[in-house]
Coordinates of C-alpha atoms and ligand atoms in Angstrom, one line a residue:
Y1 CA 33.3 -6.0 0.1
E2 CA 33.8 -4.3 3.4
D3 CA 32.7 -7.0 6.2
P4 CA 30.2 -5.7 7.8
P5 CA 29.1 -3.6 4.8
K6 CA 27.8 -0.2 6.0
I7 CA 24.6 0.4 4.8
C8 CA 22.2 3.5 3.5
C9 CA 19.2 3.9 1.8
L10 CA 17.9 7.3 0.1
G11 CA 14.3 7.2 0.4
A12 CA 12.8 7.6 4.6
G13 CA 9.3 6.6 3.4
Y14 CA 6.8 3.8 4.0
V15 CA 9.5 1.4 2.7
G16 CA 12.9 2.9 3.5
G17 CA 11.7 3.6 7.0
P18 CA 10.8 0.5 8.3
T19 CA 13.0 -1.8 6.1
M20 CA 16.1 0.0 7.1
T21 CA 15.0 0.0 10.7
V22 CA 14.5 -3.8 11.0
M23 CA 17.3 -4.9 9.1
A24 CA 19.4 -2.4 11.6
K25 CA 17.8 -4.2 14.7
K26 CA 18.8 -7.8 13.5
C27 CA 22.2 -6.8 12.5
P28 CA 23.3 -4.6 15.3
E29 CA 27.3 -5.0 13.7
I30 CA 25.8 -3.1 10.9
K31 CA 25.8 0.9 10.8
V32 CA 22.4 1.8 9.0
T33 CA 22.0 5.0 8.1
V34 CA 18.5 6.2 6.3
C35 CA 18.2 9.5 4.4
D36 CA 15.8 11.7 2.8
L37 CA 15.6 15.0 0.9
N38 CA 12.7 15.8 3.1
E39 CA 14.0 17.5 6.4
R40 CA 10.8 17.5 8.3
R41 CA 10.5 13.6 7.6
I42 CA 14.1 13.0 9.2
A43 CA 13.4 15.2 12.0
A44 CA 9.8 13.2 12.5
W45 CA 12.1 9.4 12.4
N46 CA 14.3 11.0 15.1
S47 CA 11.6 12.3 17.2
S48 CA 8.7 10.1 19.5
A49 CA 6.2 11.3 16.6
L50 CA 7.4 8.6 13.6
P51 CA 6.2 10.1 10.1
I52 CA 4.4 6.9 9.7
Y53 CA 2.2 4.7 11.7
E54 CA 2.9 0.7 11.5
P55 CA 2.2 -1.6 14.5
G56 CA 5.2 -2.4 16.5
L57 CA 7.4 0.0 14.5
Q58 CA 8.0 2.6 17.4
E59 CA 9.4 0.0 19.7
V60 CA 12.1 -1.1 17.0
V61 CA 13.1 2.3 16.0
E62 CA 13.6 3.1 19.6
E63 CA 15.6 0.0 20.0
A64 CA 17.9 0.7 17.3
R65 CA 17.9 4.6 16.7
G66 CA 21.3 6.0 17.8
R67 CA 22.8 2.4 18.3
N68 CA 23.6 1.6 15.1
L69 CA 20.4 3.3 12.9
F70 CA 20.4 7.2 12.1
F71 CA 18.2 9.1 10.3
S72 CA 19.8 12.0 8.2
T73 CA 19.5 14.6 5.5
D74 CA 23.4 14.1 5.2
I75 CA 23.0 12.0 2.0
E76 CA 26.3 12.7 0.4
S77 CA 28.2 11.9 3.7
A78 CA 25.7 8.3 3.7
I79 CA 26.9 7.7 0.3
R80 CA 30.4 8.1 0.4
E81 CA 30.8 6.2 3.5
C82 CA 28.5 3.3 2.3
T83 CA 29.3 0.0 0.7
I84 CA 25.8 -0.7 0.2
I85 CA 23.2 2.0 -1.3
F86 CA 19.6 1.2 -1.3
V87 CA 17.4 3.4 -3.1
S88 CA 13.4 3.7 -1.9
V89 CA 12.3 6.8 -3.4
P90 CA 9.2 7.1 -4.9
T91 CA 8.1 5.6 -8.4
P92 CA 4.7 6.8 -9.2
T93 CA 2.7 6.8 -12.3
K94 CA 3.6 9.7 -14.9
K95 CA 1.0 12.3 -15.0
S96 CA 2.2 13.8 -18.3
G97 CA 4.5 13.5 -21.5
I98 CA 4.7 9.9 -23.1
G99 CA 3.1 7.1 -21.3
A100 CA 1.2 9.7 -19.0
G101 CA -1.3 7.6 -16.8
E102 CA 0.3 4.1 -17.1
A103 CA 4.5 4.7 -17.3
A104 CA 6.3 4.9 -14.2
D105 CA 8.1 8.4 -13.5
L106 CA 11.5 7.8 -13.2
T107 CA 12.6 11.3 -12.2
Y108 CA 13.4 10.9 -8.7
W109 CA 15.1 7.4 -9.3
E110 CA 16.8 9.1 -12.2
L111 CA 17.8 11.8 -9.6
A112 CA 19.2 9.2 -7.0
A113 CA 21.2 7.6 -9.6
R114 CA 22.9 11.1 -10.4
Q115 CA 23.5 11.8 -7.0
I116 CA 25.1 8.8 -6.2
A117 CA 27.3 9.1 -9.2
A118 CA 28.3 12.6 -8.6
V119 CA 29.4 11.7 -4.9
C120 CA 31.4 8.8 -6.0
N121 CA 33.1 10.6 -8.6
A122 CA 33.8 13.2 -6.4
S123 CA 34.8 11.0 -3.6
E124 CA 38.8 10.1 -3.3
N125 CA 38.2 6.8 -1.7
K126 CA 37.0 4.4 -4.3
M127 CA 35.6 1.7 -2.7
P128 CA 33.2 -0.9 -4.5
K129 CA 29.5 0.0 -4.2
I130 CA 26.5 -2.0 -4.5
I131 CA 23.3 0.1 -5.5
V132 CA 19.9 -1.8 -4.9
E133 CA 17.0 -1.0 -6.6
K134 CA 14.4 -1.2 -3.6
S135 CA 11.9 0.9 -5.2
T136 CA 9.5 -1.0 -7.8
V137 CA 10.5 -0.1 -11.4
P138 CA 9.9 -1.3 -14.7
V139 CA 12.1 -4.1 -15.9
K140 CA 15.5 -2.8 -17.1
T141 CA 15.9 0.1 -15.1
A142 CA 19.1 -1.4 -13.5
D143 CA 20.4 -0.9 -17.2
A144 CA 19.8 2.8 -16.6
M145 CA 21.2 3.1 -13.5
A146 CA 24.0 1.3 -14.7
A147 CA 24.4 3.5 -17.8
V148 CA 24.0 6.7 -15.7
M149 CA 27.3 5.1 -13.0
A150 CA 29.1 4.2 -15.9
A151 CA 29.1 7.7 -17.8
A152 CA 29.2 10.1 -15.0
C153 CA 31.6 8.1 -12.3
K154 CA 34.9 7.1 -13.2
G155 CA 37.1 4.5 -10.9
T156 CA 34.6 3.2 -8.9
D157 CA 33.8 -0.5 -9.2
F158 CA 29.7 -0.8 -8.8
Q159 CA 27.3 -3.4 -9.3
V160 CA 23.4 -2.6 -9.7
L161 CA 20.9 -5.2 -7.7
S162 CA 17.5 -5.3 -7.6
N163 CA 15.9 -6.5 -4.1
P164 CA 12.0 -5.8 -4.6
E165 CA 10.3 -5.1 -1.3
F166 CA 6.9 -7.2 -0.7
L167 CA 6.1 -5.9 2.8
A168 CA 2.2 -4.9 2.9
E169 CA 1.7 -1.8 5.0
G170 CA -0.1 -2.3 8.5
T171 CA 1.8 -5.6 8.8
A172 CA 5.2 -4.3 7.5
I173 CA 7.2 -5.1 10.9
D174 CA 6.0 -8.6 10.9
D175 CA 6.4 -9.1 7.1
L176 CA 9.9 -7.9 7.6
F177 CA 10.7 -10.2 10.5
K178 CA 9.3 -12.9 8.9
P179 CA 9.4 -12.9 5.0
D180 CA 8.1 -15.4 2.5
R181 CA 10.9 -14.6 0.9
V182 CA 13.6 -11.8 -0.1
L183 CA 14.5 -11.6 -3.6
V184 CA 17.9 -10.5 -4.7
G185 CA 18.6 -10.4 -8.5
G186 CA 21.6 -9.2 -9.9
P187 CA 23.9 -9.4 -13.0
Q188 CA 25.5 -13.5 -13.3
T189 CA 29.2 -12.3 -14.0
P190 CA 31.7 -13.0 -11.1
Q191 CA 31.3 -9.3 -9.7
G192 CA 27.7 -9.4 -10.0
L193 CA 27.5 -12.7 -8.1
A194 CA 29.7 -11.6 -5.6
A195 CA 27.6 -8.4 -4.8
I196 CA 24.4 -10.6 -4.6
E197 CA 26.5 -12.8 -2.1
C198 CA 27.3 -9.7 0.1
L199 CA 23.5 -8.5 0.0
A200 CA 21.8 -11.9 0.4
N201 CA 24.4 -12.7 3.6
V202 CA 22.7 -9.5 5.4
Y203 CA 19.4 -10.8 5.1
R204 CA 20.6 -14.4 6.2
K205 CA 21.3 -12.9 9.3
W206 CA 17.6 -13.4 10.6
V207 CA 15.8 -15.0 7.2
P208 CA 16.2 -18.8 6.7
T209 CA 19.0 -19.2 3.5
E210 CA 16.1 -21.2 1.7
R211 CA 13.6 -17.7 1.6
V212 CA 16.6 -15.6 0.3
L213 CA 16.3 -16.4 -3.6
T214 CA 18.6 -15.1 -5.8
T215 CA 17.9 -14.7 -9.6
N216 CA 19.1 -12.4 -12.4
L217 CA 18.2 -8.8 -12.7
W218 CA 15.4 -8.9 -14.9
S219 CA 13.5 -11.8 -13.2
A220 CA 13.5 -9.8 -9.7
E221 CA 12.4 -6.6 -11.5
L222 CA 9.7 -8.4 -13.4
S223 CA 8.6 -10.7 -10.2
K224 CA 7.9 -7.5 -8.1
L225 CA 5.4 -5.9 -10.8
T226 CA 4.2 -9.5 -11.1
A227 CA 3.3 -10.3 -7.7
N228 CA 1.4 -7.4 -7.4
A229 CA -0.7 -7.7 -10.6
F230 CA -1.5 -11.4 -9.3
L231 CA -2.6 -10.1 -5.8
A232 CA -4.9 -7.3 -7.4
Q233 CA -5.9 -10.1 -9.5
R234 CA -7.1 -11.9 -6.9
I235 CA -9.1 -9.0 -5.5
S236 CA -10.8 -8.0 -9.0
S237 CA -11.8 -11.7 -9.5
I238 CA -13.4 -12.1 -6.1
N239 CA -15.2 -8.4 -6.7
S240 CA -16.5 -9.0 -10.0
I241 CA -18.2 -12.5 -8.2
S242 CA -19.3 -10.2 -5.5
A243 CA -21.6 -8.4 -8.0
L244 CA -22.9 -11.8 -9.3
C245 CA -23.7 -13.1 -5.9
E246 CA -25.6 -9.6 -5.0
V247 CA -27.9 -10.6 -8.0
T248 CA -28.3 -14.2 -7.4
G249 CA -28.6 -14.9 -3.9
A250 CA -24.9 -16.5 -3.1
D251 CA -22.9 -15.5 -0.6
V252 CA -19.2 -14.1 -1.4
S253 CA -17.7 -15.2 1.8
E254 CA -19.1 -18.6 1.2
V255 CA -18.0 -18.8 -1.9
G256 CA -14.4 -17.3 -1.3
H257 CA -14.3 -20.0 1.5
A258 CA -15.7 -22.7 -0.5
I259 CA -13.0 -22.0 -3.6
G260 CA -10.1 -20.9 -1.0
V261 CA -10.0 -24.0 0.9
D262 CA -8.7 -25.6 -2.9
S263 CA -4.9 -25.9 -2.0
R264 CA -4.3 -24.7 -5.7
I265 CA -6.1 -21.9 -5.1
G266 CA -5.3 -20.6 -1.5
P267 CA -7.6 -19.0 0.7
K268 CA -5.7 -15.5 0.9
F269 CA -6.5 -12.2 -0.7
F270 CA -10.2 -13.3 -1.5
K271 CA -12.1 -10.7 0.6
A272 CA -14.5 -8.7 -1.1
S273 CA -14.4 -5.0 -0.8
V274 CA -15.1 -1.7 -2.2
G275 CA -12.0 -2.0 -4.4
F276 CA -8.2 -2.4 -3.6
G277 CA -6.2 0.9 -2.6
G278 CA -2.7 1.9 -1.6
S279 CA 0.2 3.1 -3.7
C280 CA 1.3 0.0 -5.3
F281 CA -1.8 -2.2 -7.1
Q282 CA -2.7 0.2 -9.6
K283 CA 0.4 2.2 -9.9
D284 CA 2.5 -1.3 -10.3
I285 CA -0.2 -2.9 -12.8
L286 CA -0.5 0.1 -15.1
N287 CA 3.4 0.0 -15.3
L288 CA 3.0 -3.7 -16.4
V289 CA 0.3 -2.9 -19.0
Y290 CA 2.9 0.0 -20.2
L291 CA 5.6 -2.4 -20.7
C292 CA 3.8 -4.7 -22.4
R293 CA 2.5 -2.3 -24.9
S294 CA 6.1 -0.8 -25.5
F295 CA 7.4 -4.5 -25.9
G296 CA 4.7 -5.2 -28.3
L297 CA 2.3 -7.1 -26.5
P298 CA -1.2 -5.4 -26.9
E299 CA -3.3 -8.8 -25.9
V300 CA -1.1 -9.2 -22.4
A301 CA -1.7 -5.6 -21.8
E302 CA -5.2 -5.6 -22.4
Y303 CA -5.2 -8.7 -20.2
W304 CA -3.7 -6.9 -16.9
H305 CA -5.4 -4.0 -17.7
Q306 CA -8.7 -5.4 -16.8
V307 CA -7.9 -5.7 -13.2
I308 CA -7.8 -2.3 -12.9
V309 CA -10.9 -1.9 -14.8
M310 CA -12.9 -4.0 -13.0
N311 CA -11.4 -2.3 -9.4
D312 CA -12.7 1.3 -10.8
W313 CA -15.9 -0.3 -11.5
Q314 CA -16.1 -1.7 -8.1
K315 CA -15.5 1.7 -6.6
R316 CA -18.0 3.2 -8.7
R317 CA -20.5 0.5 -7.8
F318 CA -20.6 0.8 -4.2
A319 CA -20.9 4.6 -4.6
N320 CA -24.0 3.9 -6.9
A321 CA -25.4 1.1 -4.7
M322 CA -25.5 3.8 -2.0
V323 CA -27.4 6.0 -3.9
A324 CA -29.7 3.6 -5.3
T325 CA -30.8 2.2 -2.2
M326 CA -31.4 5.6 -0.5
F327 CA -34.4 6.2 -2.9
N328 CA -32.2 7.6 -5.6
T329 CA -31.3 10.6 -3.9
V330 CA -28.7 11.4 -0.9
S331 CA -28.8 15.3 -1.7
G332 CA -28.3 17.0 1.7
K333 CA -28.7 13.8 3.4
R334 CA -25.9 13.2 6.2
I335 CA -23.4 10.2 5.6
A336 CA -21.1 8.6 8.2
I337 CA -17.8 7.4 6.5
L338 CA -16.2 5.0 8.8
G339 CA -12.9 4.7 7.6
F340 CA -10.5 6.9 5.1
A341 CA -7.5 4.7 5.3
F342 CA -6.6 2.4 1.9
K343 CA -6.6 -0.4 4.9
K344 CA -6.7 -0.9 8.5
D345 CA -4.1 -0.4 10.7
T346 CA -2.1 2.5 8.5
G347 CA -2.7 6.0 8.2
D348 CA -1.8 5.9 4.3
T349 CA -4.8 7.2 2.0
R350 CA -2.8 6.6 -1.4
E351 CA -5.3 5.8 -3.6
S352 CA -7.9 4.9 -1.0
P353 CA -11.2 4.0 -2.1
A354 CA -12.8 6.2 0.6
I355 CA -11.5 9.3 -1.6
D356 CA -13.6 7.6 -4.9
V357 CA -16.6 7.2 -2.7
C358 CA -16.3 10.4 -0.7
K359 CA -16.1 12.3 -4.2
A360 CA -19.1 10.9 -5.7
L361 CA -21.2 11.3 -2.9
S362 CA -20.3 14.7 -2.7
E363 CA -21.0 15.0 -6.2
E364 CA -24.4 14.1 -5.3
R365 CA -24.5 17.0 -2.7
A366 CA -24.6 14.3 0.3
K367 CA -23.3 15.8 3.5
L368 CA -20.4 13.5 4.8
A369 CA -19.1 13.3 8.2
I370 CA -15.8 11.2 8.0
Y371 CA -14.1 9.2 10.6
D372 CA -10.9 7.5 10.8
P373 CA -8.6 6.7 14.0
K374 CA -5.1 7.5 12.0
V375 CA -5.7 9.9 9.2
S376 CA -4.6 13.6 10.0
R377 CA -6.6 16.3 9.1
E378 CA -4.3 17.9 6.7
Q379 CA -4.4 14.4 4.7
Y380 CA -8.2 15.3 3.9
Y381 CA -7.6 18.4 2.5
E382 CA -4.8 16.9 0.1
D383 CA -7.2 14.0 -1.0
L384 CA -10.3 15.8 -1.0
G385 CA -9.5 19.4 -1.6
K386 CA -10.1 22.7 -0.2
E387 CA -13.7 23.3 -1.9
A388 CA -15.0 19.8 -1.1
M389 CA -13.5 20.2 2.4
E390 CA -15.6 23.3 3.1
K391 CA -18.7 21.0 3.3
I392 CA -17.6 17.9 4.8
E393 CA -17.4 17.6 8.6
I394 CA -13.9 15.2 10.2
D395 CA -14.9 13.8 13.4
E396 CA -12.6 12.1 16.2
D397 CA -15.3 9.7 17.4
P398 CA -17.4 7.9 15.7
Y399 CA -20.4 8.0 17.5
V400 CA -20.4 11.9 16.6
A401 CA -19.6 11.1 13.0
C402 CA -23.2 8.9 13.3
A403 CA -25.3 11.0 15.0
G404 CA -28.3 12.2 12.8
A405 CA -27.1 10.3 9.8
H406 CA -29.5 8.9 7.1
A407 CA -26.8 6.5 6.5
I408 CA -23.3 4.8 7.3
A409 CA -20.8 3.4 5.2
V410 CA -17.9 1.2 6.3
I411 CA -15.2 1.5 3.7
T412 CA -11.9 0.6 5.8
E413 CA -12.0 -2.3 7.9
W414 CA -10.7 -1.1 11.0
D415 CA -11.4 -3.7 14.0
V416 CA -12.7 -0.7 16.5
F417 CA -16.0 -0.8 13.8
K418 CA -16.6 -4.2 14.5
T419 CA -17.4 -3.2 18.4
L420 CA -19.1 -0.1 18.1
D421 CA -22.7 0.3 20.0
Y422 CA -24.8 -0.1 17.1
Q423 CA -28.0 0.3 18.9
K424 CA -26.8 3.4 20.3
I425 CA -25.6 4.7 16.8
F426 CA -29.3 3.3 15.3
N427 CA -31.0 5.6 17.8
S428 CA -29.2 8.8 17.1
M429 CA -29.6 8.3 13.7
S430 CA -32.3 9.4 11.0
K431 CA -34.9 6.9 9.9
P432 CA -34.9 5.0 7.9
A433 CA -31.1 4.3 9.1
F434 CA -29.1 2.7 6.2
I435 CA -25.5 1.0 6.7
F436 CA -23.5 -0.1 3.7
D437 CA -20.6 -2.2 4.8
G438 CA -17.9 -2.2 2.1
R439 CA -15.7 -4.6 4.0
N440 CA -17.8 -7.3 5.6
I441 CA -16.8 -6.9 8.7
L442 CA -20.3 -6.5 10.6
D443 CA -22.7 -8.9 12.0
H444 CA -25.6 -8.1 9.5
R445 CA -28.5 -10.3 11.0
K446 CA -27.9 -8.4 14.5
L447 CA -27.9 -4.8 12.5
S448 CA -31.1 -5.8 10.6
E449 CA -32.6 -6.8 14.4
I450 CA -32.0 -3.4 15.7
G451 CA -33.8 -2.1 12.7
F452 CA -30.9 -0.9 10.2
T453 CA -31.5 -1.3 6.4
V454 CA -28.1 -3.5 5.5
W455 CA -26.6 -3.4 2.2
A456 CA -23.5 -5.5 1.9
V457 CA -20.6 -6.0 -0.2
G458 CA -21.4 -9.6 -2.2
K459 CA -24.4 -10.5 -0.1
C460 CA -27.6 -10.5 -1.7
M461 CA -29.9 -8.4 1.2
K462 CA -33.1 -9.9 0.6
K463 CA -31.9 -13.0 1.1
V464 CA -29.8 -12.1 4.7
L465 CA -33.2 -10.8 6.2
D466 CA -35.3 -13.9 5.0
T467 CA -33.1 -16.3 6.2
E468 CA -30.8 -15.0 8.9
G469 CA -32.7 -12.2 10.5
S470 CA -36.2 -9.9 10.9
P471 CA -37.1 -7.7 7.8
S472 CA -36.1 -4.1 8.5
P473 CA -39.1 -1.6 8.9
Ligands
LIG1 P1 7.5 7.1 0.0 O1 7.0 8.3 -1.1 O2 6.4 7.0 1.2 O3 8.6 7.8 0.4 C1 9.8 8.0 -0.6 C2 10.7 8.9 0.1 O4 11.7 9.4 -0.4 C3 10.2 10.2 0.2 O5 10.5 10.7 1.7 C4 11.1 11.2 -0.8 O6 11.3 12.4 -0.3 C5 12.4 10.5 -0.6 N1 12.9 11.0 -1.5 C6 12.8 11.1 -3.1 N2 14.2 11.6 -3.6 C7 14.8 11.4 -3.0 C8 16.5 11.1 -3.2 N3 16.9 11.5 -4.1 N4 17.2 11.0 -1.8 C9 16.7 10.8 -0.8 N5 15.2 10.7 -0.5 C10 14.3 11.2 -1.5 O7 7.3 5.9 -0.8 P2 7.2 4.4 -0.2 O8 5.8 4.2 -0.4 O9 8.5 4.1 0.7 O10 7.6 3.7 -1.5 C11 9.0 3.6 -2.3 C12 9.1 2.7 -3.6 O11 8.8 1.6 -2.7 C13 8.4 2.8 -4.5 O12 8.9 2.9 -5.7 C14 7.3 2.1 -4.6 O13 6.3 1.4 -5.5 C15 8.1 0.7 -3.6 N6 7.1 -0.1 -2.9 C16 6.3 0.4 -1.6 C17 5.5 -0.4 -0.9 C18 4.6 0.5 -0.1 O14 4.1 -0.5 0.7 N7 4.5 1.2 0.2 C19 5.7 -1.5 -0.9 C20 6.6 -2.3 -1.6 C21 7.3 -1.4 -2.5
LIG2 C1 0.9 -4.4 -1.5 C2 1.2 -6.0 -2.0 O1 0.3 -6.7 -0.7 C3 2.8 -6.1 -1.1 O2 3.4 -7.3 -1.0 C4 3.6 -5.0 -1.7 O3 5.0 -4.8 -1.3 C5 3.1 -3.6 -2.1 O4 1.4 -3.8 -2.2 P1 -0.4 -2.8 0.3 O5 -0.8 -2.2 -0.9 O6 0.7 -2.2 1.7 O7 0.4 -4.2 -0.1 O8 -1.6 -3.7 1.1 P2 -2.4 -5.0 0.8 O9 -2.6 -5.8 2.4 O10 -2.1 -5.8 -0.2 O11 -3.9 -4.3 0.6 C6 -4.1 -3.3 -0.8 C7 -5.6 -3.6 -1.0 O12 -5.9 -4.3 -1.3 C8 -6.0 -2.4 0.1 O13 -7.0 -1.6 -0.5 C9 -7.1 -3.6 0.8 O14 -8.0 -3.4 1.6 C10 -7.4 -4.5 -0.6 N1 -7.8 -5.9 -0.5 C11 -6.5 -6.8 0.2 C12 -9.0 -6.5 -0.3 O15 -9.9 -5.6 -1.0 N2 -9.2 -7.8 -0.4 C13 -8.6 -8.6 0.0 O16 -8.5 -9.7 0.2 C14 -6.9 -7.9 0.5

C-alpha cells in the first residue's frame, strides 16, 4: 500500500467528522478528506459554525483544516485518490419491510458501497483500496460490501475491514485522543492481514500498540454490537434497581457505589436516569436481537430485548411519577423541562428520553417550557412535531422557563443545572413547587429546605426528608 496512505471518509456526521479530524491532527503527513452528500453539512464543516457541538472539536478542526484535513462534497475524487476509504454513514433501524423496527437499514451503506465500486471501476488508476466499515453494522455486512465490490468493480484489488468506533458523544475528542482500544478486524488471508497492518499503523501513530487490537472480521463487527449491549444493560440494570430503591428506602447512588467498588463489577455506567438515549444503544441492541432471531437463537434475542423493555418502562415511569406526585393531574400546569439533549455536552437529541417525557406530559395537557443550552429551535420541531410545538415554549434562559411553573423536571445532566439559584427559582414558581430530578445531580436536601417537594430517581423521598432535611410544606 501507498505510504503514507491517503484517507477519505464517506459521511461527515458525529462519527466521521470527529474521527477524521483527530486522525488528521495526529498524522500531519496524511491527507484526510471527509465527504458528505449533504452540502449544508460540508459548508458548515468549512465554516466557523461547525455542524455538531463537541467539546474541544473546534480547536482541533481549526488546527488541521486546510493543512491536511479537507471537507468536501466531491466524493468521486476522494474515492479515486485514496487508499483507505472509511464508510461512516447512518445505519438506522428499518422502519418498514422485513425486520421493521429491529433490523438495521443498510440502504445508505449499500449506496456507499455501490458508489465506491462504480468509481473504482471507471478509474484508470487501479491502485489497491482498503474499505473500512466505521458505521455500526450487523455481523456479516463486510461480506455484502465485498460482494458488491467484486461484482461491480473489475481490476481493483480491495479489502474490506471492520473498524468500529467506540467514541461517546460529549467526550468524543478525549475518547479519540486516548481510546481504551482501537479494533481492526479483517480477513485472515495474507492480503487481509496486510490491509489490517496498514490501517493499524495509522492508529499506532498515537495509540499505544497494545491498545490496537486486531481480530477477524466477524469478531470486530460483533464486538461493537456487544459492547453497546453490555453498556446499555448496565444502565437498564441500575434503573430497574432504582424502582426498587424508591419503594424500599434504599438509595440507588449508595447501592451503585457499593456494588461498583467490586473490581469485578467496576464503577462506571451505573448512574440511574430517566432512561438511556442516543442514536446507538437502542438501535444496536435491536440489531443484535434481530440477528439472534435470524440465526435461530430466540432465547438470546429475548435476553437482550429485555434491556430495551426496561428502558422504555423507565421513561414511562418517570412521566407517570410526575403526574402521580402532582395530585394525578398536570392538565394546564406549566412544567419546566431542564435539558432536552440525550446527555450533557451535546446538542444531539436522537432518542433522547426528553422526547418521550415531553410527549407523555403534552398528552396529559401540561404546558411545557423547555430549556437546553445546545439544542437548536428546529430540532424541537423535528422531535416533537409542529402541532405539539404550538403549545410548547422554548426558552433561552432556565429562570424564564421555571418562572410560574408548578414543576421542574431535570432530564439532562448539564452541569449548569447544579448551580442555578434554586431559592430564586422557588420564589418565582407556583406552590406547591415540585422538582423531579431524573439524573440525581441536584442537592435534594437543600431543595427540600428551600421548600420544594422533591422526587428523585432511585431515592425514597420520604427517607430523604426524614433523615436529611426538613419536610416540605
Ligand atoms: P450521522 O447521521 O451524524 O452522519 C452520517 C452522515 O453520512 C450524514 O451526514 C449523511 O449525509 C452522510 N451520508 C449518507 N450517505 C452517504 C454517502 N453515500 N456518501 C457520503 N455521505 C453520506 O451519523 P453518525 O452518528 O455519525 O453515525 C454514523 C455511523 O456510526 C452509524 O452506523 C452509527 O451507528 C455509528 N456510530 C455512531 C456513534 C455516535 O456516537 N453517534 C458512535 C459509534 C458508532
Ligand atoms: C454510546 C457508547 O458509550 C459509545 O461507546 C458508542 O460508540 C456510541 O454509543 P453515546 O450514546 O454517545 O455513546 O453516550 P453514552 O455516554 O454511552 O450515553 C448513552 C445514554 O446513556 C445517555 O442518554 C446517557 O445519559 C445514558 N447513561 C449513561 C445513563 O443513563 N447512565 C449512565 O450511567 C451512563
